[in-house]
Amino acid sequence: MSGDRIRIFDTTLRDGEQAPGCSMTLREKLRAARALSELNVDVIEAGFPAASPGDFESVKAIADENLGPVICGLARCNAADIEKVHAAVKGADQHRIHVFVATSQIHREHKLKMAKEEIIKSAVGAITMARELCEDVEFSPEDASRTELTYLAEVVSAAIEAGASTVNIPDTVGYTVPAEFDELFRYLRKHVARIDEITLSVHCHNDLGMAVANSLAAVHAGARQIECTINGIGERAGNCSLEEVVMAIKTRAEFFNVETGIDTTRLYPTSRLVSSITGMHPPRNKAIVGENAFAHEAGIHQHGMLQHASTYEIMRPEDVGLSKSNLVLGKHSGRHAFRSRVRELGFELDEFETNRAFHEFKKLADKKKDVYDGDIEAIIMNVDNASVGPWALKSLAVQTSTDQLAQASVVLIGEEGTETSETASGDGPIAAAFQALEKVTGVTLTLKKFELHSATIGEDAQGEVTVTVEHDGDSYRGNGTSVDIVEAGSRAYLEVINRILRRRQRDLPDTDSTANMERATI
Ligand code: KIV
Ligand code: ZN
């Protein structure tokens, strides 16, 4: 084993992104990858390049930024997939090819229709080929937790002989329990020759709510890499949550006797970033990053906390990047204070973006007394989305009444700086505003979902709106934020319209659905 250091392998952009509604655009993936690098993860699994041209492009774009962590791509055991991963990740100084094949009886018989020996042959062939292209090769026997132990040991042994430097043991369907998984890892360590020469990894799904517990059991039994996602996003009930597993290791260091390289003060900002990108917000009571995770409301708890924080608090909010009072700026805050808070929140803005964000901050501070971190993050998201046009929202006015249709007027600024305005009516202010946007831009969308989330606290909190819409058979998601929810919704709607128009102009695969629809079944 490689000692006391646990490698954190983040798969938010691959396994996490596979979750329905969590697909991200190239820009969003780049933003998330930069945040993961700030968080100091060891490996970023950036995608599955063979799944679609869009997936390939985003893995390549992330690798080409050479952010520091190892950049990894997933491949099935075939030459085309492996070559695609290599072409996509090779721009990063440190890169990895991750190959997988299912090994359980159920998968062998019903999915692959392959015999045990054929599967080993295919894995060995793929690892050998990947090793010719790249020194760092990971192998995963999919559905390992439901694979016969003796056969699993044979597969792992063959993978090590073929040159895999990491062998990952997935609990693909979230079926195992901690004691059983602990035994599985101990069994492999006992029965597989040379296993101590490679990094043994764990990858858990959360179908029975035990992904974090199972990952920790594996660590206790010798695993030295954990595969996980921010906010635990992932297919079905999700993957092992990065923030939970990392804080468990840190908080119970005396028990696990291992450490990660994660900058835990970046956990909360990264969680916020991923939830605003995906529109998937962790429940209030979610450990570590939920709104209530550090709130002590019961009188007896508050009394204890006032006497000594450690009576009821096992972690400090600031350890996970949640400042006790995150009220940071107000109307009189200057540019310098704004800029330094933006940096503390982990955003790197250029001069132009800083100017736009500061301008928006001043406008918001005029409307809203207290400006919180969540507000600043929302401003940056809005500026980022708006900066890629072709249309920008100049103004929006709505009129509603209980006995008449709502009216909305919008003024948009086009690429040449010209203003175009339209008025429309609808059953409510949002329907009217969306109609008006469609009239100006000529793009018609079908609204499937409208989700509203409060970015901060208080009556004047900004609303974060995520819209899910369809256009020409493709599904898109857009985000927008404002103290006015009609404006927030309109910004979200316009974000999607802009993406469709940009895609038309450049014919780039920039849809959420490209990845989902063209994704090969794995
Ligand atoms: O859950 C799983 O088995 C996977 C593998 C591809 C590692 O995601
Ligand atoms: Zn998985």
Short mmCIF file of C-alpha atoms and ligand atoms in Angstrom, two decimals:
data_model
loop_
_atom_site.label_atom_id
_atom_site.label_comp_id
_atom_site.label_asym_id
_atom_site.label_seq_id
_atom_site.Cartn_x
_atom_site.Cartn_y
_atom_site.Cartn_z
CA MET A 1 0.00 0.00 0.00
CA SER A 2 1.14 3.53 -0.62
CA GLY A 3 1.12 4.62 3.05
CA ASP A 4 -1.17 6.91 4.99
CA ARG A 5 -2.15 9.27 2.21
CA ILE A 6 -5.58 8.68 0.65
CA ARG A 7 -5.92 9.82 -2.93
CA ILE A 8 -9.17 11.57 -3.72
CA PHE A 9 -10.40 10.70 -7.21
CA ASP A 10 -13.22 13.00 -8.13
CA THR A 11 -15.70 11.68 -10.68
CA THR A 12 -18.26 14.53 -10.51
CA LEU A 13 -17.65 15.26 -14.19
CA ARG A 14 -18.05 11.64 -15.28
CA ASP A 15 -20.17 9.48 -12.96
CA GLY A 16 -21.81 12.55 -11.37
CA GLU A 17 -22.63 14.08 -14.71
CA GLN A 18 -24.33 10.84 -15.80
CA ALA A 19 -27.15 11.54 -13.32
CA PRO A 20 -30.36 12.72 -14.98
CA GLY A 21 -30.49 16.50 -14.92
CA CYS A 22 -26.81 16.86 -13.95
CA SER A 23 -25.28 17.12 -17.40
CA MET A 24 -23.08 20.16 -17.85
CA THR A 25 -21.89 22.24 -20.75
CA LEU A 26 -18.24 22.57 -21.65
CA ARG A 27 -17.96 25.96 -19.90
CA GLU A 28 -19.60 24.57 -16.77
CA LYS A 29 -17.30 21.56 -16.73
CA LEU A 30 -14.26 23.79 -17.06
CA ARG A 31 -15.47 25.95 -14.19
CA ALA A 32 -16.05 22.86 -12.03
CA ALA A 33 -12.66 21.37 -12.96
CA ARG A 34 -10.89 24.57 -11.87
CA ALA A 35 -12.74 24.44 -8.54
CA LEU A 36 -11.76 20.78 -8.09
CA SER A 37 -8.17 21.69 -8.67
CA GLU A 38 -8.44 24.47 -6.02
CA LEU A 39 -9.91 21.86 -3.69
CA ASN A 40 -6.72 19.90 -4.36
CA VAL A 41 -8.24 16.60 -5.47
CA ASP A 42 -5.62 14.12 -6.68
CA VAL A 43 -7.45 12.91 -9.78
CA ILE A 44 -10.23 14.46 -11.89
CA GLU A 45 -12.14 11.94 -13.95
CA ALA A 46 -13.18 14.44 -16.59
CA GLY A 47 -15.52 12.25 -18.66
CA PHE A 48 -16.03 9.34 -20.99
CA PRO A 49 -14.57 10.57 -24.30
CA ALA A 50 -16.06 7.79 -26.45
CA ALA A 51 -19.59 8.63 -25.28
CA SER A 52 -20.03 11.63 -27.58
CA PRO A 53 -18.04 14.31 -29.42
CA GLY A 54 -19.12 16.73 -26.67
CA ASP A 55 -17.66 14.47 -23.97
CA PHE A 56 -14.41 14.16 -25.91
CA GLU A 57 -14.12 17.94 -26.33
CA SER A 58 -14.73 18.65 -22.67
CA VAL A 59 -12.21 16.08 -21.43
CA LYS A 60 -9.67 17.50 -23.87
CA ALA A 61 -10.38 21.10 -22.85
CA ILE A 62 -9.92 20.21 -19.17
CA ALA A 63 -6.73 18.25 -19.84
CA ASP A 64 -5.32 21.06 -21.98
CA GLU A 65 -5.69 23.51 -19.07
CA ASN A 66 -3.18 21.33 -17.19
CA LEU A 67 -4.67 22.26 -13.84
CA GLY A 68 -2.39 20.10 -11.69
CA PRO A 69 -4.43 17.03 -10.68
CA VAL A 70 -4.13 13.86 -12.77
CA ILE A 71 -6.71 14.09 -15.57
CA CYS A 72 -8.42 10.80 -16.27
CA GLY A 73 -10.87 9.54 -18.89
CA LEU A 74 -12.98 6.39 -18.88
CA ALA A 75 -12.82 3.70 -21.59
CA ARG A 76 -14.42 0.35 -22.25
CA CYS A 77 -12.05 -2.48 -23.08
CA ASN A 78 -11.70 -1.66 -26.76
CA ALA A 79 -9.05 0.05 -28.84
CA ALA A 80 -11.26 2.90 -30.08
CA ASP A 81 -12.30 3.95 -26.57
CA ILE A 82 -8.74 3.75 -25.26
CA GLU A 83 -7.33 5.78 -28.14
CA LYS A 84 -10.00 8.41 -27.63
CA VAL A 85 -9.18 8.71 -23.95
CA HIS A 86 -5.50 9.04 -24.70
CA ALA A 87 -6.09 11.70 -27.36
CA ALA A 88 -8.31 13.63 -24.94
CA VAL A 89 -6.16 13.48 -21.77
CA LYS A 90 -2.62 13.62 -23.13
CA GLY A 91 -2.52 17.45 -22.92
CA ALA A 92 -2.24 17.21 -19.13
CA ASP A 93 1.24 16.58 -17.71
CA GLN A 94 -0.29 13.92 -15.47
CA HIS A 95 -2.94 11.84 -17.19
CA ARG A 96 -4.60 8.48 -16.71
CA ILE A 97 -6.56 5.96 -18.77
CA HIS A 98 -9.29 4.19 -16.79
CA VAL A 99 -10.56 0.97 -18.37
CA PHE A 100 -13.40 -1.13 -17.08
CA VAL A 101 -15.32 -4.29 -17.80
CA ALA A 102 -18.07 -5.95 -15.79
CA THR A 103 -17.18 -9.14 -13.92
CA SER A 104 -20.23 -10.29 -11.93
CA GLN A 105 -22.20 -13.32 -13.03
CA ILE A 106 -25.30 -11.21 -13.70
CA HIS A 107 -23.37 -8.87 -16.00
CA ARG A 108 -21.41 -11.67 -17.64
CA GLU A 109 -24.54 -13.62 -18.52
CA HIS A 110 -27.10 -10.93 -19.21
CA LYS A 111 -25.15 -7.90 -20.43
CA LEU A 112 -21.86 -9.05 -21.91
CA LYS A 113 -22.72 -12.65 -22.76
CA MET A 114 -19.06 -13.45 -22.18
CA ALA A 115 -17.35 -16.27 -20.30
CA LYS A 116 -15.06 -15.59 -17.34
CA GLU A 117 -11.87 -16.27 -19.37
CA GLU A 118 -12.99 -13.97 -22.19
CA ILE A 119 -13.50 -11.14 -19.73
CA ILE A 120 -10.02 -11.57 -18.27
CA LYS A 121 -8.58 -11.67 -21.79
CA SER A 122 -10.39 -8.51 -22.74
CA ALA A 123 -9.26 -6.69 -19.57
CA VAL A 124 -5.64 -7.78 -20.02
CA GLY A 125 -5.67 -6.74 -23.69
CA ALA A 126 -7.10 -3.32 -22.84
CA ILE A 127 -4.71 -2.67 -19.95
CA THR A 128 -1.74 -3.74 -22.10
CA MET A 129 -2.80 -1.40 -24.88
CA ALA A 130 -3.46 1.48 -22.47
CA ARG A 131 -0.03 0.95 -20.89
CA GLU A 132 1.59 1.37 -24.28
CA LEU A 133 0.06 4.85 -24.46
CA CYS A 134 0.26 5.93 -20.84
CA GLU A 135 2.07 4.87 -17.66
CA ASP A 136 -0.86 5.55 -15.39
CA VAL A 137 -3.61 2.99 -16.02
CA GLU A 138 -6.55 2.23 -13.76
CA PHE A 139 -8.69 -0.86 -14.08
CA SER A 140 -12.20 -1.39 -12.68
CA PRO A 141 -14.03 -4.72 -12.57
CA GLU A 142 -17.56 -3.29 -12.76
CA ASP A 143 -20.03 -4.76 -10.25
CA ALA A 144 -17.08 -6.13 -8.27
CA SER A 145 -19.08 -6.33 -5.05
CA ARG A 146 -21.41 -8.91 -6.65
CA THR A 147 -18.58 -10.88 -8.28
CA GLU A 148 -17.50 -14.27 -6.91
CA LEU A 149 -14.50 -13.56 -4.63
CA THR A 150 -12.20 -16.17 -6.14
CA TYR A 151 -12.91 -14.93 -9.67
CA LEU A 152 -12.52 -11.28 -8.61
CA ALA A 153 -9.10 -12.11 -7.16
CA GLU A 154 -8.15 -13.77 -10.45
CA VAL A 155 -9.25 -10.70 -12.44
CA VAL A 156 -7.43 -8.27 -10.15
CA SER A 157 -4.31 -10.39 -10.29
CA ALA A 158 -4.40 -10.46 -14.11
CA ALA A 159 -4.92 -6.68 -14.19
CA ILE A 160 -1.85 -6.11 -12.01
CA GLU A 161 0.26 -8.46 -14.14
CA ALA A 162 -0.90 -6.58 -17.27
CA GLY A 163 0.34 -3.29 -15.82
CA ALA A 164 -2.55 -1.53 -14.06
CA SER A 165 -1.17 0.88 -11.47
CA THR A 166 -4.54 1.37 -9.74
CA VAL A 167 -7.22 -1.28 -9.32
CA ASN A 168 -10.59 0.08 -8.37
CA ILE A 169 -13.28 -2.03 -6.70
CA PRO A 170 -16.74 -0.66 -7.55
CA ASP A 171 -19.94 -1.33 -5.69
CA THR A 172 -21.74 -0.43 -8.89
CA VAL A 173 -25.29 -0.92 -7.68
CA GLY A 174 -24.82 0.17 -4.06
CA TYR A 175 -25.47 -3.34 -2.78
CA THR A 176 -22.73 -4.06 -0.28
CA VAL A 177 -22.62 -3.26 3.45
CA PRO A 178 -19.57 -2.06 5.41
CA ALA A 179 -18.63 -5.32 7.16
CA GLU A 180 -18.91 -7.31 3.93
CA PHE A 181 -16.89 -4.75 1.95
CA ASP A 182 -14.20 -4.69 4.61
CA GLU A 183 -13.92 -8.48 4.23
CA LEU A 184 -13.77 -8.21 0.43
CA PHE A 185 -10.81 -5.82 0.57
CA ARG A 186 -9.03 -7.95 3.17
CA TYR A 187 -9.62 -11.03 1.02
CA LEU A 188 -8.08 -9.37 -2.03
CA ARG A 189 -5.10 -8.12 -0.05
CA LYS A 190 -4.51 -11.61 1.25
CA HIS A 191 -5.04 -13.56 -1.96
CA VAL A 192 -3.70 -11.34 -4.76
CA ALA A 193 0.05 -11.38 -5.30
CA ARG A 194 1.77 -7.97 -5.72
CA ILE A 195 -1.37 -6.13 -4.61
CA ASP A 196 0.76 -3.99 -2.32
CA GLU A 197 2.56 -2.62 -5.38
CA ILE A 198 -0.52 -0.90 -6.75
CA THR A 199 -3.06 1.56 -5.39
CA LEU A 200 -6.23 -0.17 -4.33
CA SER A 201 -9.24 2.04 -4.91
CA VAL A 202 -12.91 2.08 -3.89
CA HIS A 203 -15.95 3.34 -5.83
CA CYS A 204 -19.34 3.19 -4.12
CA HIS A 205 -22.89 4.00 -5.16
CA ASN A 206 -25.47 5.07 -2.65
CA ASP A 207 -28.55 2.96 -3.42
CA LEU A 208 -28.87 1.80 0.20
CA GLY A 209 -27.49 5.04 1.61
CA MET A 210 -24.16 3.42 2.51
CA ALA A 211 -21.74 4.76 -0.11
CA VAL A 212 -19.72 6.79 2.40
CA ALA A 213 -19.79 4.06 5.07
CA ASN A 214 -18.74 1.41 2.54
CA SER A 215 -15.92 3.60 1.21
CA LEU A 216 -14.66 4.16 4.76
CA ALA A 217 -14.81 0.41 5.44
CA ALA A 218 -12.65 -0.12 2.37
CA VAL A 219 -10.16 2.47 3.60
CA HIS A 220 -10.07 0.75 6.97
CA ALA A 221 -9.26 -2.48 5.12
CA GLY A 222 -6.48 -0.95 3.04
CA ALA A 223 -7.94 1.02 0.10
CA ARG A 224 -5.84 4.08 -0.62
CA GLN A 225 -7.93 5.86 -3.26
CA ILE A 226 -11.57 6.91 -2.89
CA GLU A 227 -13.72 7.68 -5.91
CA CYS A 228 -16.41 10.19 -5.06
CA THR A 229 -18.41 13.19 -6.28
CA ILE A 230 -19.23 16.65 -4.98
CA ASN A 231 -22.59 16.62 -3.17
CA GLY A 232 -22.66 12.86 -3.87
CA ILE A 233 -24.26 13.45 -7.27
CA GLY A 234 -24.48 10.45 -9.56
CA GLU A 235 -26.90 8.03 -11.15
CA ARG A 236 -29.89 6.90 -9.07
CA ALA A 237 -29.11 7.65 -5.39
CA GLY A 238 -25.70 9.01 -6.34
CA ASN A 239 -22.07 8.24 -5.50
CA CYS A 240 -19.99 8.50 -2.36
CA SER A 241 -20.07 12.14 -1.32
CA LEU A 242 -16.61 13.71 -1.43
CA GLU A 243 -17.26 16.23 1.33
CA GLU A 244 -18.63 13.59 3.71
CA VAL A 245 -15.90 11.01 3.21
CA VAL A 246 -13.13 13.64 3.44
CA MET A 247 -14.53 15.16 6.63
CA ALA A 248 -15.03 11.72 8.18
CA ILE A 249 -11.36 10.95 7.57
CA LYS A 250 -10.29 14.33 8.95
CA THR A 251 -12.61 14.37 11.95
CA ARG A 252 -11.87 10.74 12.90
CA ALA A 253 -8.17 10.87 12.03
CA GLU A 254 -7.23 8.96 15.19
CA PHE A 255 -9.45 6.08 14.04
CA PHE A 256 -8.56 5.90 10.36
CA ASN A 257 -4.96 7.02 10.77
CA VAL A 258 -4.84 8.32 7.19
CA GLU A 259 -5.13 11.74 5.60
CA THR A 260 -6.20 13.34 2.33
CA GLY A 261 -4.65 16.32 0.57
CA ILE A 262 -7.99 18.14 0.33
CA ASP A 263 -8.18 21.80 1.31
CA THR A 264 -11.35 21.33 3.35
CA THR A 265 -12.02 25.08 3.45
CA ARG A 266 -12.87 24.77 -0.25
CA LEU A 267 -15.57 22.13 0.36
CA TYR A 268 -18.50 24.47 0.84
CA PRO A 269 -17.69 26.82 -2.07
CA THR A 270 -17.17 23.83 -4.37
CA SER A 271 -20.45 22.28 -3.28
CA ARG A 272 -22.21 25.58 -3.95
CA LEU A 273 -20.63 25.85 -7.37
CA VAL A 274 -21.70 22.34 -8.37
CA SER A 275 -25.22 22.84 -7.09
CA SER A 276 -25.64 26.13 -8.92
CA ILE A 277 -24.31 24.59 -12.14
CA THR A 278 -26.47 21.48 -11.96
CA GLY A 279 -29.49 23.07 -10.27
CA MET A 280 -29.40 20.09 -7.91
CA HIS A 281 -29.26 21.50 -4.38
CA PRO A 282 -28.32 19.29 -1.43
CA PRO A 283 -31.11 18.76 1.11
CA ARG A 284 -31.02 21.06 4.15
CA ASN A 285 -29.98 18.26 6.47
CA LYS A 286 -27.21 16.95 4.21
CA ALA A 287 -24.03 16.34 6.24
CA ILE A 288 -21.25 18.93 5.83
CA VAL A 289 -22.79 21.17 3.15
CA GLY A 290 -26.54 21.19 3.93
CA GLU A 291 -28.00 24.47 5.20
CA ASN A 292 -28.66 22.96 8.62
CA ALA A 293 -25.39 21.08 8.94
CA PHE A 294 -24.05 23.57 11.49
CA ALA A 295 -27.30 25.05 12.80
CA HIS A 296 -28.04 24.36 16.44
CA GLU A 297 -31.63 25.26 17.18
CA ALA A 298 -32.62 23.13 20.14
CA GLY A 299 -32.33 25.22 23.32
CA ILE A 300 -30.30 22.59 25.14
CA HIS A 301 -27.80 22.44 22.27
CA GLN A 302 -27.50 26.22 22.11
CA HIS A 303 -26.84 26.36 25.83
CA GLY A 304 -24.12 23.72 25.53
CA MET A 305 -22.61 25.44 22.49
CA LEU A 306 -22.41 28.73 24.37
CA GLN A 307 -20.55 27.03 27.23
CA HIS A 308 -18.16 25.25 24.89
CA ALA A 309 -18.52 24.61 21.15
CA SER A 310 -17.19 21.05 21.42
CA THR A 311 -20.25 19.92 23.45
CA TYR A 312 -22.27 19.48 20.28
CA GLU A 313 -19.90 20.44 17.47
CA ILE A 314 -17.47 17.87 16.07
CA MET A 315 -16.29 20.08 13.20
CA ARG A 316 -16.01 23.84 12.91
CA PRO A 317 -18.01 25.50 10.13
CA GLU A 318 -14.89 27.35 9.03
CA ASP A 319 -13.10 23.98 8.50
CA VAL A 320 -15.44 23.30 5.58
CA GLY A 321 -15.33 26.86 4.27
CA LEU A 322 -18.54 28.08 5.84
CA SER A 323 -17.74 31.31 7.65
CA LYS A 324 -19.78 31.73 10.85
CA SER A 325 -21.17 34.97 9.62
CA ASN A 326 -20.95 35.02 5.89
CA LEU A 327 -22.32 38.54 5.71
CA VAL A 328 -19.50 40.05 3.78
CA LEU A 329 -20.31 43.16 1.86
CA GLY A 330 -22.78 46.00 1.68
CA LYS A 331 -23.59 49.14 -0.21
CA HIS A 332 -20.44 50.93 0.92
CA SER A 333 -18.00 48.13 0.20
CA GLY A 334 -15.40 49.10 -2.32
CA ARG A 335 -13.91 47.40 -5.30
CA HIS A 336 -10.95 46.12 -3.35
CA ALA A 337 -13.10 44.36 -0.73
CA PHE A 338 -15.30 42.93 -3.48
CA ARG A 339 -12.35 41.63 -5.45
CA SER A 340 -10.69 40.00 -2.48
CA ARG A 341 -13.92 38.27 -1.42
CA VAL A 342 -14.37 36.98 -4.98
CA ARG A 343 -10.87 35.50 -4.76
CA GLU A 344 -11.56 33.97 -1.34
CA LEU A 345 -14.60 32.31 -2.83
CA GLY A 346 -12.31 30.69 -5.37
CA PHE A 347 -13.16 32.62 -8.53
CA GLU A 348 -10.47 34.01 -10.80
CA LEU A 349 -11.92 36.87 -12.83
CA ASP A 350 -10.10 38.96 -15.41
CA GLU A 351 -10.31 42.76 -15.42
CA PHE A 352 -13.33 42.86 -17.72
CA GLU A 353 -15.27 40.25 -15.72
CA THR A 354 -14.36 41.97 -12.43
CA ASN A 355 -15.73 45.27 -13.75
CA ARG A 356 -18.99 43.68 -14.83
CA ALA A 357 -19.36 41.71 -11.61
CA PHE A 358 -18.59 44.79 -9.49
CA HIS A 359 -21.16 46.79 -11.44
CA GLU A 360 -23.77 44.08 -10.80
CA PHE A 361 -22.76 43.94 -7.14
CA LYS A 362 -23.36 47.69 -6.76
CA LYS A 363 -26.78 47.34 -8.41
CA LEU A 364 -27.65 44.47 -6.05
CA ALA A 365 -26.37 46.31 -2.96
CA ASP A 366 -28.75 49.14 -3.83
CA LYS A 367 -31.70 46.74 -3.81
CA LYS A 368 -30.62 44.53 -0.95
CA LYS A 369 -29.17 45.58 2.41
CA ASP A 370 -26.84 42.65 3.06
CA VAL A 371 -24.81 40.94 0.40
CA TYR A 372 -23.77 37.38 1.27
CA ASP A 373 -21.32 34.94 -0.29
CA GLY A 374 -24.21 33.21 -2.06
CA ASP A 375 -25.13 36.54 -3.66
CA ILE A 376 -21.61 37.07 -4.92
CA GLU A 377 -21.49 33.55 -6.36
CA ALA A 378 -24.83 34.19 -8.07
CA ILE A 379 -23.58 37.48 -9.56
CA ILE A 380 -20.52 35.73 -10.96
CA MET A 381 -22.65 32.98 -12.50
CA ASN A 382 -24.94 35.56 -14.09
CA VAL A 383 -22.05 37.60 -15.45
CA ASP A 384 -20.43 34.47 -16.80
CA ASN A 385 -23.62 33.33 -18.52
CA ALA A 386 -24.43 36.79 -19.84
CA SER A 387 -20.95 37.37 -21.19
CA VAL A 388 -21.41 34.76 -23.89
CA GLY A 389 -24.50 36.24 -25.66
CA PRO A 390 -25.61 36.77 -28.42
CA TRP A 391 -28.46 38.35 -26.42
CA ALA A 392 -28.19 40.19 -23.10
CA LEU A 393 -31.11 41.24 -20.93
CA LYS A 394 -31.27 45.02 -20.66
CA SER A 395 -34.58 45.40 -18.89
CA LEU A 396 -37.76 43.58 -18.01
CA ALA A 397 -41.09 44.98 -16.85
CA VAL A 398 -44.11 42.91 -15.84
CA GLN A 399 -47.64 43.76 -14.91
CA THR A 400 -49.88 41.31 -13.11
CA SER A 401 -53.40 41.37 -11.83
CA THR A 402 -55.78 38.75 -10.44
CA ASP A 403 -58.35 39.20 -13.21
CA GLN A 404 -56.32 39.86 -16.34
CA LEU A 405 -53.56 38.16 -18.28
CA ALA A 406 -50.07 39.18 -17.16
CA GLN A 407 -48.09 41.49 -19.49
CA ALA A 408 -44.32 41.51 -19.91
CA SER A 409 -42.01 43.79 -21.87
CA VAL A 410 -38.39 42.91 -22.42
CA VAL A 411 -35.53 44.87 -23.92
CA LEU A 412 -32.59 42.79 -25.13
CA ILE A 413 -29.23 43.96 -26.44
CA GLY A 414 -27.97 42.08 -29.46
CA GLU A 415 -24.43 41.42 -30.61
CA GLU A 416 -24.02 44.73 -32.41
CA GLY A 417 -25.25 46.61 -29.37
CA THR A 418 -28.68 47.25 -30.88
CA GLU A 419 -31.70 47.12 -28.61
CA THR A 420 -34.83 45.12 -29.48
CA SER A 421 -37.98 45.16 -27.40
CA GLU A 422 -41.14 43.05 -27.38
CA THR A 423 -44.27 42.77 -25.30
CA ALA A 424 -46.27 39.60 -24.66
CA SER A 425 -49.04 38.37 -22.42
CA GLY A 426 -49.45 35.08 -20.57
CA ASP A 427 -51.26 33.28 -17.75
CA GLY A 428 -48.70 34.58 -15.31
CA PRO A 429 -45.69 36.95 -15.33
CA ILE A 430 -43.23 34.16 -16.06
CA ALA A 431 -45.18 32.82 -19.02
CA ALA A 432 -45.50 36.38 -20.36
CA ALA A 433 -41.79 37.13 -19.94
CA PHE A 434 -40.80 33.85 -21.63
CA GLN A 435 -43.14 34.64 -24.54
CA ALA A 436 -41.57 38.08 -24.95
CA LEU A 437 -38.07 36.55 -24.96
CA GLU A 438 -39.14 34.07 -27.64
CA LYS A 439 -40.57 36.89 -29.75
CA VAL A 440 -37.32 38.89 -29.70
CA THR A 441 -34.98 35.98 -30.28
CA GLY A 442 -37.15 33.83 -32.55
CA VAL A 443 -36.34 30.71 -30.49
CA THR A 444 -39.29 28.73 -29.12
CA LEU A 445 -38.82 26.45 -26.14
CA THR A 446 -41.07 24.03 -24.26
CA LEU A 447 -40.75 24.52 -20.53
CA LYS A 448 -40.55 21.21 -18.69
CA LYS A 449 -39.44 22.24 -15.22
CA PHE A 450 -39.08 25.50 -13.29
CA GLU A 451 -37.15 25.16 -10.02
CA LEU A 452 -36.64 27.97 -7.53
CA HIS A 453 -34.06 27.98 -4.76
CA SER A 454 -33.08 30.73 -2.37
CA ALA A 455 -29.40 31.68 -2.83
CA THR A 456 -29.09 33.24 0.62
CA ILE A 457 -31.25 34.03 3.64
CA GLY A 458 -33.86 36.68 4.41
CA GLU A 459 -36.85 38.19 2.63
CA ASP A 460 -34.66 39.99 0.12
CA ALA A 461 -32.68 36.85 -0.74
CA GLN A 462 -31.88 36.25 -4.38
CA GLY A 463 -33.82 33.48 -6.07
CA GLU A 464 -31.85 30.97 -8.13
CA VAL A 465 -34.00 29.60 -10.92
CA THR A 466 -33.18 26.50 -12.93
CA VAL A 467 -35.30 25.89 -16.02
CA THR A 468 -35.38 22.62 -17.91
CA VAL A 469 -36.67 23.05 -21.44
CA GLU A 470 -36.92 21.18 -24.72
CA HIS A 471 -36.10 22.41 -28.18
CA ASP A 472 -36.04 20.28 -31.35
CA GLY A 473 -36.06 17.07 -29.31
CA ASP A 474 -33.07 18.13 -27.19
CA SER A 475 -33.22 18.89 -23.50
CA TYR A 476 -31.45 21.93 -22.03
CA ARG A 477 -31.00 23.39 -18.58
CA GLY A 478 -30.36 27.05 -17.76
CA ASN A 479 -29.74 29.01 -14.56
CA GLY A 480 -30.44 32.60 -13.58
CA THR A 481 -30.41 34.58 -10.38
CA SER A 482 -32.01 37.78 -9.16
CA VAL A 483 -33.87 39.22 -6.19
CA ASP A 484 -36.83 39.19 -8.59
CA ILE A 485 -37.83 35.63 -9.49
CA VAL A 486 -39.36 36.63 -12.85
CA GLU A 487 -36.05 38.20 -13.80
CA ALA A 488 -34.16 35.14 -12.49
CA GLY A 489 -36.37 32.87 -14.60
CA SER A 490 -35.94 35.10 -17.65
CA ARG A 491 -32.17 35.03 -17.28
CA ALA A 492 -32.29 31.22 -17.07
CA TYR A 493 -34.51 31.05 -20.15
CA LEU A 494 -32.29 33.47 -22.06
CA GLU A 495 -29.21 31.45 -21.12
CA VAL A 496 -30.69 28.46 -22.93
CA ILE A 497 -31.79 30.54 -25.92
CA ASN A 498 -28.24 31.90 -26.22
CA ARG A 499 -26.78 28.41 -26.10
CA ILE A 500 -29.09 27.26 -28.87
CA LEU A 501 -28.18 30.26 -31.01
CA ARG A 502 -24.47 29.84 -30.39
CA ARG A 503 -24.77 26.18 -31.28
CA ARG A 504 -26.53 27.10 -34.51
CA GLN A 505 -23.82 29.64 -35.33
CA ARG A 506 -20.88 27.40 -34.59
CA ASP A 507 -22.58 24.03 -34.79
CA LEU A 508 -20.83 23.05 -31.57
CA PRO A 509 -22.18 20.26 -29.37
CA ASP A 510 -23.24 22.49 -26.49
CA THR A 511 -26.46 20.78 -25.37
CA ASP A 512 -27.03 19.01 -22.11
CA SER A 513 -28.61 16.22 -24.04
CA THR A 514 -25.78 15.56 -26.49
CA ALA A 515 -23.94 13.70 -23.81
CA ASN A 516 -27.02 11.84 -22.62
CA MET A 517 -28.46 10.93 -25.98
CA GLU A 518 -25.28 9.84 -27.64
CA ARG A 519 -23.79 8.29 -24.54
CA ALA A 520 -22.85 4.70 -25.10
CA THR A 521 -24.40 2.30 -22.64
CA ILE A 522 -21.86 1.33 -20.03
O1 KIV B 1 -20.08 2.25 -10.86
C1 KIV B 1 -19.21 1.75 -11.58
O2 KIV B 1 -18.99 0.54 -11.62
C2 KIV B 1 -18.45 2.66 -12.43
C3 KIV B 1 -17.25 2.08 -13.11
C4 KIV B 1 -17.19 2.47 -14.53
C5 KIV B 1 -16.02 2.47 -12.35
O3 KIV B 1 -18.75 3.83 -12.50
ZN ZN B 2 -20.03 4.40 -10.78
#
